[in-house]
Amino acid sequence: MKKYSLLAVLAVALLVTARAARAAVIMPDSYALYLSAPGAGTVGGVAYADEDVLRYSPTANPQWVMHFDGSVAGLPAAADIDAYDYAFNAATFTSWHYMSFDRPVAVPGLGTIDDSDVVLYHASLLGNTWTLFFDGSAYGLTTDGEDVDGLDVSDGALWLSTTAGFNVPLSGSANVLKGADQDYLLWSSDTNGFLARYLGTDMGIPADNDLINLAYATQDDDRHISIVSYFLFGVQKAANVSVVNAGAYDVLLRQFSPVNLNGEYAQLWDASASGFPKVDALAAVFHFD
């Protein structure tokens, strides 16, 4: 699983409204993006379908490789991964593939999984298994528009975006959390419920746009303490997002640092220039020398 804890750092950072001194964005020395598309195609000589996930790294050779083959894992051709996260333990050769789909899908051993659910494909030397990781309907994701279309898993925290508006119970309260398709939610295993809603408009995402995927990454210092955190996201339509001109499906980042808890923005990856113009799902790993 991921070794860093983002819950406390990001919860504070995203709730800070006072504008701090501007700072330059610290870009990673190298990175890997894990990407799924809403259809079939070929990029960098690699053929893919919508139930697959590709790995892209600008410094690798080849840049594009098949990362997760959905059909090999038992997913039907009707499966379309529209939200994804990934973790890997090199010591045990164990990987965790978290995903959600754009429609109800038959998953091996689990039966039909709803588009508001998150499943886990756990791969290890001892074998591969499918489990239900998050039951969306158990926490209020019950309408057609509450399809999960972006996710990140980290130390008991689950960050989710939805295809349209959401209306879910606030954990431990009679109140509800309401939002639109440019907003996203925080769920915690500590309270077994939703803790907070974050507004995409606070990040400069226009109200008529859709936050279509999300991911988190960090930069650590020599003591392995997170000193810079990154929120990665994409939008469905081209827009000016917090002074960054974003094309549809580009990957943008928002950097949080001790000198600017409110964040700085930059474009990380140009979808159309890459030959992979439509991104359905996103996960990321950053490396710093």
Tab-separated table of N, CA and C in Angstrom, residues 145 149 160-166 179-184 198 200 205-213 234-237:
chain	number	residue	atom	x	y	z
A	145	GLY	N	-26.284	9.527	-11.760
A	145	GLY	CA	-25.227	10.518	-11.837
A	145	GLY	C	-24.123	10.331	-10.821
A	149	ASP	N	-16.160	8.369	-11.188
A	149	ASP	CA	-15.336	8.536	-12.386
A	149	ASP	C	-13.923	9.035	-12.072
A	160	LEU	N	-13.038	10.594	-4.140
A	160	LEU	CA	-13.913	10.187	-5.231
A	160	LEU	C	-14.467	11.397	-5.969
A	161	SER	N	-14.572	11.284	-7.293
A	161	SER	CA	-15.377	12.226	-8.068
A	161	SER	C	-16.473	11.439	-8.768
A	162	THR	N	-17.534	12.132	-9.167
A	162	THR	CA	-18.684	11.474	-9.783
A	162	THR	C	-19.020	12.123	-11.127
A	163	THR	N	-19.743	11.399	-11.954
A	163	THR	CA	-20.039	11.883	-13.304
A	163	THR	C	-21.011	13.055	-13.301
A	164	ALA	N	-21.850	13.146	-12.289
A	164	ALA	CA	-22.814	14.255	-12.172
A	164	ALA	C	-22.893	14.641	-10.706
A	165	GLY	N	-23.987	15.289	-10.312
A	165	GLY	CA	-24.099	15.737	-8.938
A	165	GLY	C	-24.222	14.581	-7.957
A	166	PHE	N	-23.841	14.856	-6.694
A	166	PHE	CA	-23.963	13.851	-5.639
A	166	PHE	C	-24.671	14.458	-4.437
A	179	GLY	N	-22.926	18.173	-4.095
A	179	GLY	CA	-21.936	18.719	-5.014
A	179	GLY	C	-22.301	18.440	-6.450
A	180	ALA	N	-21.508	18.993	-7.357
A	180	ALA	CA	-21.716	18.828	-8.791
A	180	ALA	C	-20.587	17.987	-9.367
A	181	ASP	N	-20.591	17.839	-10.713
A	181	ASP	CA	-19.623	16.936	-11.333
A	181	ASP	C	-18.196	17.481	-11.325
A	182	GLN	N	-18.010	18.752	-11.003
A	182	GLN	CA	-16.657	19.296	-10.905
A	182	GLN	C	-16.124	19.241	-9.458
A	183	ASP	N	-16.929	18.693	-8.531
A	183	ASP	CA	-16.544	18.587	-7.131
A	183	ASP	C	-16.105	17.159	-6.798
A	184	TYR	N	-15.547	16.972	-5.610
A	184	TYR	CA	-15.175	15.621	-5.220
A	184	TYR	C	-15.298	15.441	-3.717
A	198	TYR	N	-15.189	18.859	-1.573
A	198	TYR	CA	-14.314	19.922	-2.056
A	198	TYR	C	-14.838	20.435	-3.398
A	200	GLY	N	-14.781	22.024	-7.012
A	200	GLY	CA	-13.928	22.209	-8.179
A	200	GLY	C	-13.815	23.665	-8.584
A	205	ILE	N	-12.083	25.320	-11.813
A	205	ILE	CA	-12.816	24.513	-12.795
A	205	ILE	C	-14.183	25.151	-13.015
A	206	PRO	N	-14.519	25.534	-14.242
A	206	PRO	CA	-15.827	26.158	-14.490
A	206	PRO	C	-16.976	25.244	-14.077
A	207	ALA	N	-18.075	25.853	-13.687
A	207	ALA	CA	-19.215	25.088	-13.198
A	207	ALA	C	-19.832	24.190	-14.261
A	208	ASP	N	-19.594	24.496	-15.557
A	208	ASP	CA	-20.167	23.668	-16.618
A	208	ASP	C	-19.205	22.585	-17.091
A	209	ASN	N	-18.107	22.373	-16.353
A	209	ASN	CA	-17.136	21.356	-16.728
A	209	ASN	C	-17.237	20.172	-15.771
A	210	ASP	N	-16.456	19.126	-16.020
A	210	ASP	CA	-16.520	17.911	-15.215
A	210	ASP	C	-15.113	17.490	-14.826
A	211	LEU	N	-14.874	17.339	-13.514
A	211	LEU	CA	-13.633	16.745	-13.031
A	211	LEU	C	-13.698	15.256	-13.347
A	212	ILE	N	-12.899	14.787	-14.309
A	212	ILE	CA	-13.084	13.431	-14.821
A	212	ILE	C	-12.134	12.406	-14.214
A	213	ASN	N	-11.086	12.844	-13.560
A	213	ASN	CA	-10.202	11.910	-12.883
A	213	ASN	C	-9.379	12.666	-11.857
A	234	GLY	N	-7.978	16.031	-14.269
A	234	GLY	CA	-8.280	16.384	-15.648
A	234	GLY	C	-9.711	16.868	-15.752
A	235	VAL	N	-9.993	17.639	-16.808
A	235	VAL	CA	-11.346	18.127	-17.045
A	235	VAL	C	-11.822	17.652	-18.415
A	236	GLN	N	-13.136	17.539	-18.540
A	236	GLN	CA	-13.707	16.963	-19.749
A	236	GLN	C	-13.678	17.913	-20.927
A	237	LYS	N	-13.735	19.210	-20.648
A	237	LYS	CA	-13.737	20.213	-21.714
A	237	LYS	C	-12.588	21.192	-21.507
